[in-house]
PDB file of C-alpha atoms in Angstrom:
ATOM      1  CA  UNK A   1      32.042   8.076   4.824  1.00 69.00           C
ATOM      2  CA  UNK A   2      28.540   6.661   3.996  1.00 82.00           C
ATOM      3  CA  UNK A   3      25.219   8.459   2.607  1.00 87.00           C
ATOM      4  CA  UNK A   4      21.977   7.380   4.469  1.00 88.00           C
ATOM      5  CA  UNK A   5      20.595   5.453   1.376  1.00 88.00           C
ATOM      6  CA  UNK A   6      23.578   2.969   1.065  1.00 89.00           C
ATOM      7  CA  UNK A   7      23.389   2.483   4.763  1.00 89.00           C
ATOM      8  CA  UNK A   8      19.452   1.854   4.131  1.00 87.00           C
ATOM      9  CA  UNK A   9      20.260  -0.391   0.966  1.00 89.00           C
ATOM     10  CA  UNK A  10      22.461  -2.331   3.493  1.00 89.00           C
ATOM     11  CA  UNK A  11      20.197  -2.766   6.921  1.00 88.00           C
ATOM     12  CA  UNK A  12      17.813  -5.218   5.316  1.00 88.00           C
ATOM     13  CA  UNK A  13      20.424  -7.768   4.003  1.00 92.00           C
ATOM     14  CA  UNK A  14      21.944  -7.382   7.844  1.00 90.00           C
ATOM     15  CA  UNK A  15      18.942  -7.284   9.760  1.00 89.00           C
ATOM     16  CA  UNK A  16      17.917 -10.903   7.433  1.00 92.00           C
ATOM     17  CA  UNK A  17      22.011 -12.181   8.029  1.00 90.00           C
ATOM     18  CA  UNK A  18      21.537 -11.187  11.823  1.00 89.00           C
ATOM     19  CA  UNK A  19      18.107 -12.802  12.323  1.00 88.00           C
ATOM     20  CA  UNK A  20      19.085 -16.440  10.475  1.00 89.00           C
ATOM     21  CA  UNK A  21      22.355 -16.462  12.908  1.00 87.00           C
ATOM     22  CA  UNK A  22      20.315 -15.905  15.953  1.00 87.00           C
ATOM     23  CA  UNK A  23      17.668 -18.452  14.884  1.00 86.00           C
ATOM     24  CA  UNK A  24      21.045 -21.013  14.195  1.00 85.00           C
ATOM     25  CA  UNK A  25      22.557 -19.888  17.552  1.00 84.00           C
ATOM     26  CA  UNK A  26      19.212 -20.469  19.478  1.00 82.00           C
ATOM     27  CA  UNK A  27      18.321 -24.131  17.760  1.00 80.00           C
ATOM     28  CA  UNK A  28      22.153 -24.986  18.718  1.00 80.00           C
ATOM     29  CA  UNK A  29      21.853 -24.267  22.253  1.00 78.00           C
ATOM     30  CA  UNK A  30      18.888 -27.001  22.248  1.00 82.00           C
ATOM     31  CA  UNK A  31      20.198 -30.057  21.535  1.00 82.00           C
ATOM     32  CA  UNK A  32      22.053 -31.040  24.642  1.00 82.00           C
ATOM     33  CA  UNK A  33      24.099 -33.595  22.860  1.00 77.00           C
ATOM     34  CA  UNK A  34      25.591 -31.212  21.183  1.00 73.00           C
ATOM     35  CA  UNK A  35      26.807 -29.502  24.828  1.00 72.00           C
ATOM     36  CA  UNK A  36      27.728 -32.700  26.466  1.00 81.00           C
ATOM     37  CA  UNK A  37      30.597 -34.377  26.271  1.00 83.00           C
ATOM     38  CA  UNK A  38      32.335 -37.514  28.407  1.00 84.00           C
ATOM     39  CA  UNK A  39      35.463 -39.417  29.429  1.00 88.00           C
ATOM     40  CA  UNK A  40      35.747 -43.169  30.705  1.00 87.00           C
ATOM     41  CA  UNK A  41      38.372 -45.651  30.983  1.00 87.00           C
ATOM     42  CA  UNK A  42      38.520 -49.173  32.254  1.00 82.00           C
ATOM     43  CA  UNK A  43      40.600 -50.924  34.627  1.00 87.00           C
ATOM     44  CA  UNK A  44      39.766 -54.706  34.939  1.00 85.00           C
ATOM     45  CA  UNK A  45      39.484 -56.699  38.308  1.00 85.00           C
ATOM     46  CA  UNK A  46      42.186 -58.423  37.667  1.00 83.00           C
ATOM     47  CA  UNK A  47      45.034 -58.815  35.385  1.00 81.00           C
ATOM     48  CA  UNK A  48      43.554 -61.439  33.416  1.00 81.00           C
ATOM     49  CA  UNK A  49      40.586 -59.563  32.607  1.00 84.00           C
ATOM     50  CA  UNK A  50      39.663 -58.465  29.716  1.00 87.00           C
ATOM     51  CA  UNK A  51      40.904 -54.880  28.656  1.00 87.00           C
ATOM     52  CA  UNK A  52      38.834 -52.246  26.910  1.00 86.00           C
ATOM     53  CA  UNK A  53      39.827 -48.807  25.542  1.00 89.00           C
ATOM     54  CA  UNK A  54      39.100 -45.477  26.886  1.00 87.00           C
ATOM     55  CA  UNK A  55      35.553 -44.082  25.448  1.00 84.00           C
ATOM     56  CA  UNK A  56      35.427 -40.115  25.286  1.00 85.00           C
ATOM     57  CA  UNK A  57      32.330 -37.831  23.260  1.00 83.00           C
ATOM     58  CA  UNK A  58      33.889 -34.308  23.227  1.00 82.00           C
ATOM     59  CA  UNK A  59      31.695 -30.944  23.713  1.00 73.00           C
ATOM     60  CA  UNK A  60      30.997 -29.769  20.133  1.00 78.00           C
ATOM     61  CA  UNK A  61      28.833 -26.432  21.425  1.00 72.00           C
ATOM     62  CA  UNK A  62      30.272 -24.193  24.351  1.00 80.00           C
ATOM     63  CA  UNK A  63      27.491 -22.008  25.433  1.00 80.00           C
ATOM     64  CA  UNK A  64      30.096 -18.910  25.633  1.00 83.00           C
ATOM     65  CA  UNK A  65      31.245 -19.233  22.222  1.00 82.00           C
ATOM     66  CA  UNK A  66      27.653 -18.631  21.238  1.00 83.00           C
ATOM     67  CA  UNK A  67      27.423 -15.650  22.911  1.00 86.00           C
ATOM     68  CA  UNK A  68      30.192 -14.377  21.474  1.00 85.00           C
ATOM     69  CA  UNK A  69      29.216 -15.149  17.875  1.00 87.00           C
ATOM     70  CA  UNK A  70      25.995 -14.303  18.604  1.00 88.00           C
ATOM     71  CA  UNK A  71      27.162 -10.364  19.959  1.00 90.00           C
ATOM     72  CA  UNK A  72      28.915 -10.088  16.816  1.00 88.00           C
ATOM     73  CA  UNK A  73      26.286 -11.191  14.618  1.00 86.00           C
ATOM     74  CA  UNK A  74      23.353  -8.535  16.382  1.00 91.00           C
ATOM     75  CA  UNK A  75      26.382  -6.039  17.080  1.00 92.00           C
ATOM     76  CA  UNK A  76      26.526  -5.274  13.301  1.00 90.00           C
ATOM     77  CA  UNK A  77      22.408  -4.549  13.321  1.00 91.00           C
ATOM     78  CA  UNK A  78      22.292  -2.487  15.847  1.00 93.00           C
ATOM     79  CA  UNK A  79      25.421  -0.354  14.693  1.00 93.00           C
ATOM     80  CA  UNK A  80      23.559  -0.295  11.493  1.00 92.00           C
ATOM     81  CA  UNK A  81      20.414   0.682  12.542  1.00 92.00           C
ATOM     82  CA  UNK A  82      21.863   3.061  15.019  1.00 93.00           C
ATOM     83  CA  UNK A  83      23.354   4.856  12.108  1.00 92.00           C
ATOM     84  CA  UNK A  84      20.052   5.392  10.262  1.00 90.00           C
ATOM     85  CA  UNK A  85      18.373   6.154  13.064  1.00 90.00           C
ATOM     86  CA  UNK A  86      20.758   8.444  14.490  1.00 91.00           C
ATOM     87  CA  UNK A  87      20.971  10.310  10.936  1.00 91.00           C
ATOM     88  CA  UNK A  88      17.193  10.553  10.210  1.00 88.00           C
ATOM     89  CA  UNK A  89      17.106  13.062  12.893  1.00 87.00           C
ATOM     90  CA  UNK A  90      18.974  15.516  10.697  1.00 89.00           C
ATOM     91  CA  UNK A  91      18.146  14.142   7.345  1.00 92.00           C
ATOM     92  CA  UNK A  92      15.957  16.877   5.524  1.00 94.00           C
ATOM     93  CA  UNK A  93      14.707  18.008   2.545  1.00 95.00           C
ATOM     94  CA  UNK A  94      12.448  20.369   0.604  1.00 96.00           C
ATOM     95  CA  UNK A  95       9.490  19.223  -1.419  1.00 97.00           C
ATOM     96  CA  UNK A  96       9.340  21.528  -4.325  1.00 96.00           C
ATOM     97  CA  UNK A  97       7.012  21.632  -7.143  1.00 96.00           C
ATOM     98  CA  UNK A  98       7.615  22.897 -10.546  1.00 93.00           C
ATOM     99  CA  UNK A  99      10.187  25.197  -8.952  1.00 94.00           C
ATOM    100  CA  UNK A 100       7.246  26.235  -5.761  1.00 95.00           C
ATOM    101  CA  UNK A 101       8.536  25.124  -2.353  1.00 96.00           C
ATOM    102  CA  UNK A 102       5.549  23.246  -0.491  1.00 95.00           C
ATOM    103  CA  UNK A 103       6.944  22.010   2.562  1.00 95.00           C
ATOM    104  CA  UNK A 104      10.781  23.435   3.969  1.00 95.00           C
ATOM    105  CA  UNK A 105      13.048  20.994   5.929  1.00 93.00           C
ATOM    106  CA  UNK A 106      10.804  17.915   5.935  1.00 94.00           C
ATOM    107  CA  UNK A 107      12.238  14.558   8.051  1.00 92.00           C
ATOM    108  CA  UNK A 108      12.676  11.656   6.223  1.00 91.00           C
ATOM    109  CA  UNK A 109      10.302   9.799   8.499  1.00 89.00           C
ATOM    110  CA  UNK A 110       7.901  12.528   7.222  1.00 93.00           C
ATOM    111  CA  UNK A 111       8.582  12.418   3.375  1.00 94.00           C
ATOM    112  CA  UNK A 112       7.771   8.253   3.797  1.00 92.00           C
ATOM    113  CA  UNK A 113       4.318   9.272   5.598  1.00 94.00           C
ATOM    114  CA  UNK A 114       3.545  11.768   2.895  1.00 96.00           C
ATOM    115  CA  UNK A 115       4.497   9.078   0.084  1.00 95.00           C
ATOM    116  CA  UNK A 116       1.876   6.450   1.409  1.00 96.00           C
ATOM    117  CA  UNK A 117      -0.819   9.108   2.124  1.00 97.00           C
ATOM    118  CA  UNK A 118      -0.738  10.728  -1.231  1.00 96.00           C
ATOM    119  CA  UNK A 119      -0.622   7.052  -2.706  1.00 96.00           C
ATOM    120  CA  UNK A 120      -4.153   6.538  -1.081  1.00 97.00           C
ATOM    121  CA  UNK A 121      -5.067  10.013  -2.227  1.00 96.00           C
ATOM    122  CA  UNK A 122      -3.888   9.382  -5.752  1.00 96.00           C
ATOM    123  CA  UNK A 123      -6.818   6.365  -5.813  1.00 96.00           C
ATOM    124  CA  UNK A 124      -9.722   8.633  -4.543  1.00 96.00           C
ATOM    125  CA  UNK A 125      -9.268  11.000  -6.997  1.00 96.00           C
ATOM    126  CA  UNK A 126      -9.147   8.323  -9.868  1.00 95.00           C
ATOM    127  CA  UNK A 127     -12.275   7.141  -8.625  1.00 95.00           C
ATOM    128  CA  UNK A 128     -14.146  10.202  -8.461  1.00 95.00           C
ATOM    129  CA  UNK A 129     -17.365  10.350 -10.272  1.00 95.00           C
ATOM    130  CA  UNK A 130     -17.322  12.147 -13.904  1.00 96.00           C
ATOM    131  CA  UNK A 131     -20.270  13.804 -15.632  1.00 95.00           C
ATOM    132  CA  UNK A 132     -21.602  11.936 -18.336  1.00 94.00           C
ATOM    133  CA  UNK A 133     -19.443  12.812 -21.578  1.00 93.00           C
ATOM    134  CA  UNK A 134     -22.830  12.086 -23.739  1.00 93.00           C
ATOM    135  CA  UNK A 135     -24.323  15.146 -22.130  1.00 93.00           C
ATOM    136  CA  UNK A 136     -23.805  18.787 -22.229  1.00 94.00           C
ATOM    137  CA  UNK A 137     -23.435  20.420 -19.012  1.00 94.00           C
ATOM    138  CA  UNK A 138     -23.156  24.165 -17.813  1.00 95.00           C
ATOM    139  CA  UNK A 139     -22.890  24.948 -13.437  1.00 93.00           C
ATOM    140  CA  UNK A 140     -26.091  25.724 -12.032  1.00 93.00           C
ATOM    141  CA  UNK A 141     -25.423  28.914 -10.032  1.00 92.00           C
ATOM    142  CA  UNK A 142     -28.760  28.364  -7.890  1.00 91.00           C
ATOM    143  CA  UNK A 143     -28.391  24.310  -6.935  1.00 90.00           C
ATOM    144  CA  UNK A 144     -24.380  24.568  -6.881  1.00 91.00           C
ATOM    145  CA  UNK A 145     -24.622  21.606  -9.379  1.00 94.00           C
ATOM    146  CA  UNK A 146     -24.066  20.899 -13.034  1.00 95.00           C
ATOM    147  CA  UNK A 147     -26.976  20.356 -15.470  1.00 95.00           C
ATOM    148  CA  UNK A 148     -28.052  20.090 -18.993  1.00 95.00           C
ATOM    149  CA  UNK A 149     -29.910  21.870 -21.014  1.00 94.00           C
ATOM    150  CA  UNK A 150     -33.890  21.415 -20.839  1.00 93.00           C
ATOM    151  CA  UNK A 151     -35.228  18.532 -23.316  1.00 93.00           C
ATOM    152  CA  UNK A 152     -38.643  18.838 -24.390  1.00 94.00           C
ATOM    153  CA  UNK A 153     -40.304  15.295 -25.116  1.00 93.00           C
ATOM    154  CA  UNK A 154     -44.454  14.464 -25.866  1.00 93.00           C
ATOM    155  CA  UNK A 155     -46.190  12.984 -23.360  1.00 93.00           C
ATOM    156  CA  UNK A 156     -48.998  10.651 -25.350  1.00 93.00           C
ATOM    157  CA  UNK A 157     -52.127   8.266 -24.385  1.00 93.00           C
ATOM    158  CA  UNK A 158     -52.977   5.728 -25.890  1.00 92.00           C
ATOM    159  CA  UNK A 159     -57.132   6.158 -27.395  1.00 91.00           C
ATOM    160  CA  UNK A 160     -59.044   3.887 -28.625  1.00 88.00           C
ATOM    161  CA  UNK A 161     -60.449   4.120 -32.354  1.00 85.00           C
ATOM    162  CA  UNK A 162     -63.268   2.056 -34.260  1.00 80.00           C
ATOM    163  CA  UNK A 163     -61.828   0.396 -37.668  1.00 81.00           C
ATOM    164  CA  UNK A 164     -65.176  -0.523 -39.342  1.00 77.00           C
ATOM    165  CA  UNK A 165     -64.277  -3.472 -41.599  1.00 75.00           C
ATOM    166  CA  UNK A 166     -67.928  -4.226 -42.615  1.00 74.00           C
ATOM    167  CA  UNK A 167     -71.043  -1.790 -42.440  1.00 79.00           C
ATOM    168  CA  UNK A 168     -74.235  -3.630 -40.604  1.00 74.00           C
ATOM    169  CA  UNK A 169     -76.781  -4.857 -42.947  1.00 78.00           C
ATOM    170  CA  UNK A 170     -80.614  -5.702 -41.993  1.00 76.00           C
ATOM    171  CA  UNK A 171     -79.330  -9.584 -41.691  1.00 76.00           C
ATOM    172  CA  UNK A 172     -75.703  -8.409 -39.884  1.00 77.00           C
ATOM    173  CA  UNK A 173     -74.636  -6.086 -37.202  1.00 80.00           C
ATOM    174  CA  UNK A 174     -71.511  -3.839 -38.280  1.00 76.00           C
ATOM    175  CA  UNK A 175     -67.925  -5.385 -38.361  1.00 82.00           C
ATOM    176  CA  UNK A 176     -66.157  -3.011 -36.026  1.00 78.00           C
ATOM    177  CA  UNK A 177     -62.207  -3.936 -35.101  1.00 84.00           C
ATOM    178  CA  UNK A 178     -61.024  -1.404 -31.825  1.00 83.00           C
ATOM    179  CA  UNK A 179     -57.290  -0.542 -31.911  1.00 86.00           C
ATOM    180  CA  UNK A 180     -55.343   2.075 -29.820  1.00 89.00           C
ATOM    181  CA  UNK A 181     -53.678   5.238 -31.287  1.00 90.00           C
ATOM    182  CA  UNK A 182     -50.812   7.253 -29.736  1.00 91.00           C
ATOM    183  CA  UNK A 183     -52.442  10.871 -29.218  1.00 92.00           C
ATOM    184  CA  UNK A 184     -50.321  13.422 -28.050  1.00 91.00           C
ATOM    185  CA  UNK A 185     -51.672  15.075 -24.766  1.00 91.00           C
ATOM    186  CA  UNK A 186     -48.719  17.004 -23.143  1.00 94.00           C
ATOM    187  CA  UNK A 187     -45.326  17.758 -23.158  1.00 93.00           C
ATOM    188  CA  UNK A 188     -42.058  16.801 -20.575  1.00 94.00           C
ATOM    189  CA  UNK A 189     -39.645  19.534 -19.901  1.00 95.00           C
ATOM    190  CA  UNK A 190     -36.886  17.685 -18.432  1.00 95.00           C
ATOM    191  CA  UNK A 191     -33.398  19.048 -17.275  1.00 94.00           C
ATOM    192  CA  UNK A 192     -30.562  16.601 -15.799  1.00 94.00           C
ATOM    193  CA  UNK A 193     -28.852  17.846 -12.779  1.00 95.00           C
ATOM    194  CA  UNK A 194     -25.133  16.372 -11.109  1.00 95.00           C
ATOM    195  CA  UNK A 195     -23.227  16.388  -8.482  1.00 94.00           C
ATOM    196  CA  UNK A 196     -20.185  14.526 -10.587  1.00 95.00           C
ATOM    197  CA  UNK A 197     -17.525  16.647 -11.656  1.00 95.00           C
ATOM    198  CA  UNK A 198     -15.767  17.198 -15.372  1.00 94.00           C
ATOM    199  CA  UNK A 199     -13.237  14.673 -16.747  1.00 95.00           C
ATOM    200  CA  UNK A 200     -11.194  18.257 -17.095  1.00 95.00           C
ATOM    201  CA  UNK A 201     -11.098  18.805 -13.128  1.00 95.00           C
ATOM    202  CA  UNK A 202     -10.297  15.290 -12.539  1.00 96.00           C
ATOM    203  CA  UNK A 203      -7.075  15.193 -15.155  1.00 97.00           C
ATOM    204  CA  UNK A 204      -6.005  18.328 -13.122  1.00 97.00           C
ATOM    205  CA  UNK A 205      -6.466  17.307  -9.884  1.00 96.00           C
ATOM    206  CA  UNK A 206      -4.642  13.936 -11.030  1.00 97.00           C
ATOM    207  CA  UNK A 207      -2.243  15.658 -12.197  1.00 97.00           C
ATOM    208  CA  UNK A 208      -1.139  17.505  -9.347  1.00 96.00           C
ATOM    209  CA  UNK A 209      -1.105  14.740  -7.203  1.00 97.00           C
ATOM    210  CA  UNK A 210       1.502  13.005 -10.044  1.00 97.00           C
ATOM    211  CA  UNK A 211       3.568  16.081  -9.636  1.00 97.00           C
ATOM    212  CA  UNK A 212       3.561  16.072  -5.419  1.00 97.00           C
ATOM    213  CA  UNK A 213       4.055  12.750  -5.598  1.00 97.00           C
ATOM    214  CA  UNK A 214       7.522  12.678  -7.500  1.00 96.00           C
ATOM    215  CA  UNK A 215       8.430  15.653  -5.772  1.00 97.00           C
ATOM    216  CA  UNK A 216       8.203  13.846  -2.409  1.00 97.00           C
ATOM    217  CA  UNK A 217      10.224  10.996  -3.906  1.00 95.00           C
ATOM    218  CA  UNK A 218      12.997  13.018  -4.955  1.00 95.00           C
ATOM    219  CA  UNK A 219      13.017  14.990  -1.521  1.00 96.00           C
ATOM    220  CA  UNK A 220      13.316  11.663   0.017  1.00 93.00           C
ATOM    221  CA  UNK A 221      16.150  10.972  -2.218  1.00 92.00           C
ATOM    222  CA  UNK A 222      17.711  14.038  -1.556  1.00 92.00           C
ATOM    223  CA  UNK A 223      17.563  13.324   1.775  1.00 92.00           C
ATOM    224  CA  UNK A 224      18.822  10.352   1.860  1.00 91.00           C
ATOM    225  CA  UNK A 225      21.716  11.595   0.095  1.00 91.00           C
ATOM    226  CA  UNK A 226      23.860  12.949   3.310  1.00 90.00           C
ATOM    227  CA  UNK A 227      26.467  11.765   4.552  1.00 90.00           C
ATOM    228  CA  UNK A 228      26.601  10.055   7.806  1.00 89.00           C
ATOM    229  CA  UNK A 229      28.413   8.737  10.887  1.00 87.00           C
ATOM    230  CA  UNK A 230      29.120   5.532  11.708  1.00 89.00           C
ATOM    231  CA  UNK A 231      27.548   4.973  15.321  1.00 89.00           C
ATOM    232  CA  UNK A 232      29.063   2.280  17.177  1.00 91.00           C
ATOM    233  CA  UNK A 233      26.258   1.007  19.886  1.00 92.00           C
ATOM    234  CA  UNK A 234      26.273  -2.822  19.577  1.00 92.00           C
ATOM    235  CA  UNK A 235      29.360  -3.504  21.452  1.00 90.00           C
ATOM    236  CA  UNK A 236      28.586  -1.528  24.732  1.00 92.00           C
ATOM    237  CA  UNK A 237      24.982  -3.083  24.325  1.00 92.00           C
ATOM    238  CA  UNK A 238      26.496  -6.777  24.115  1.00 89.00           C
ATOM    239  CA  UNK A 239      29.441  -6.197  26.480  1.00 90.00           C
ATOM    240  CA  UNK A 240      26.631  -5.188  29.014  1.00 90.00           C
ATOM    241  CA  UNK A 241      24.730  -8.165  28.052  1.00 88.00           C
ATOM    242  CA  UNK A 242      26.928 -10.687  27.962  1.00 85.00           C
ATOM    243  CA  UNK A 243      30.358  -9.532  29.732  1.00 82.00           C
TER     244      UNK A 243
END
């Protein structure tokens, strides 16, 4: 008796072998040389006419051996997929992490949904935003946010200031260059707020994703694992179809 997963290794090699003798059987059945065939002979006027031998093309397709050969071809799909079908309606597992049972009895059909969806969820959380690892950041009870402690910085303004390079005389008014000096006027107070989260809740929310994920893989596996029945559709299908 066969387990689900060899019967599921099998149905794409059969569903490819099936299609390709369909598409074969089809172009076949469109060439009407290939259907036709003809017999002639020649019987002159008289008997000293000339005599020519019998010309004869013979039917190389017959439309009813097609349809057999095609029935057999498609009868192996559908038994095939008939079988998987017809056993992923008991196939079931549990999804069980670190020795926790999640989910109880899950379909297969439901372990392959949960495999893409935690796939998609698996690249959100890689691509959530991280607090800035130069920074040091404690949770802000009253904004529900992270932020840094405050960083006090002077606030300066630029004043002018008179360099006197020469003193005036009674023939020459003072030399006097202006330049600008930084004069500190104030201080900044500044604290950094976030909405990110750590790199540590990210790892762990990564990680448990990892872990669900392989869980649901071996559930599928597990799954897959039972034994099924042959079912045998194809031929009351075809002998329907084309008896």
């Amino acid at each position: 008796m066969a387990k689900l997963n060899q019967i599921i290794a099998v149905e794409k090699g059969v569903k490819a072998k099936s299609h390709q003798d369909l598409t074969a059987a089809h172009h076949g059945l469109q060439k009407p040389a290939l259907l036709a065939g003809i017999s002639r002979t020649y019987q002159p006027k008289d008997e000293e006419g000339e005599q020519l031998p019998p010309e004869a093309t013979r039917v190389q397709v017959q439309a009813e051996d097609v349809l057999r050969e095609t029935a057999r071809a498609l009868t192996r799909l559908f038994d095939v997929t008939a079988t998987k079908d017809w056993a992923n309606r008991t196939a079931r597992a549990d999804v069980t992490v670190e020795g926790r049972t999640l989910l109880t009895q899950v379909p297969v059909s439901y372990l392959l949904f949960l495999e893409k969806q935690l796939a998609d969820v698996h690249t959100f959380i890689r691509k959530l935003p991280v607090l800035d690892a130069s920074e040091s950041w404690t949770q802000d009870p009253s904004t529900d946010a992270w932020k840094t402690e405050p960083v006090r910085t002077v606030r300066t303004k630029k004043v002018p200031r008179n360099h006197v390079k020469a003193e005036a005389t009674d023939k020459h008014p003072a030399q006097v260059d202006v330049y600008y000096e930084d004069v500190p006027v104030g201080y900044w107070t500044t604290v950094k707020f976030s909405g990110a989260l750590p790199a540590r809740r990210v790892n762990e929310l990564l990680d448990r994703v990892e872990k669900l994920q392989q869980a649901v893989k071996f559930a599928r596996e597990e799954a897959n694992g039972i034994e099924v029945t042959d079912e045998r559709v194809g031929e009351a299908v075809f002998g329907y179809l084309f008896g």
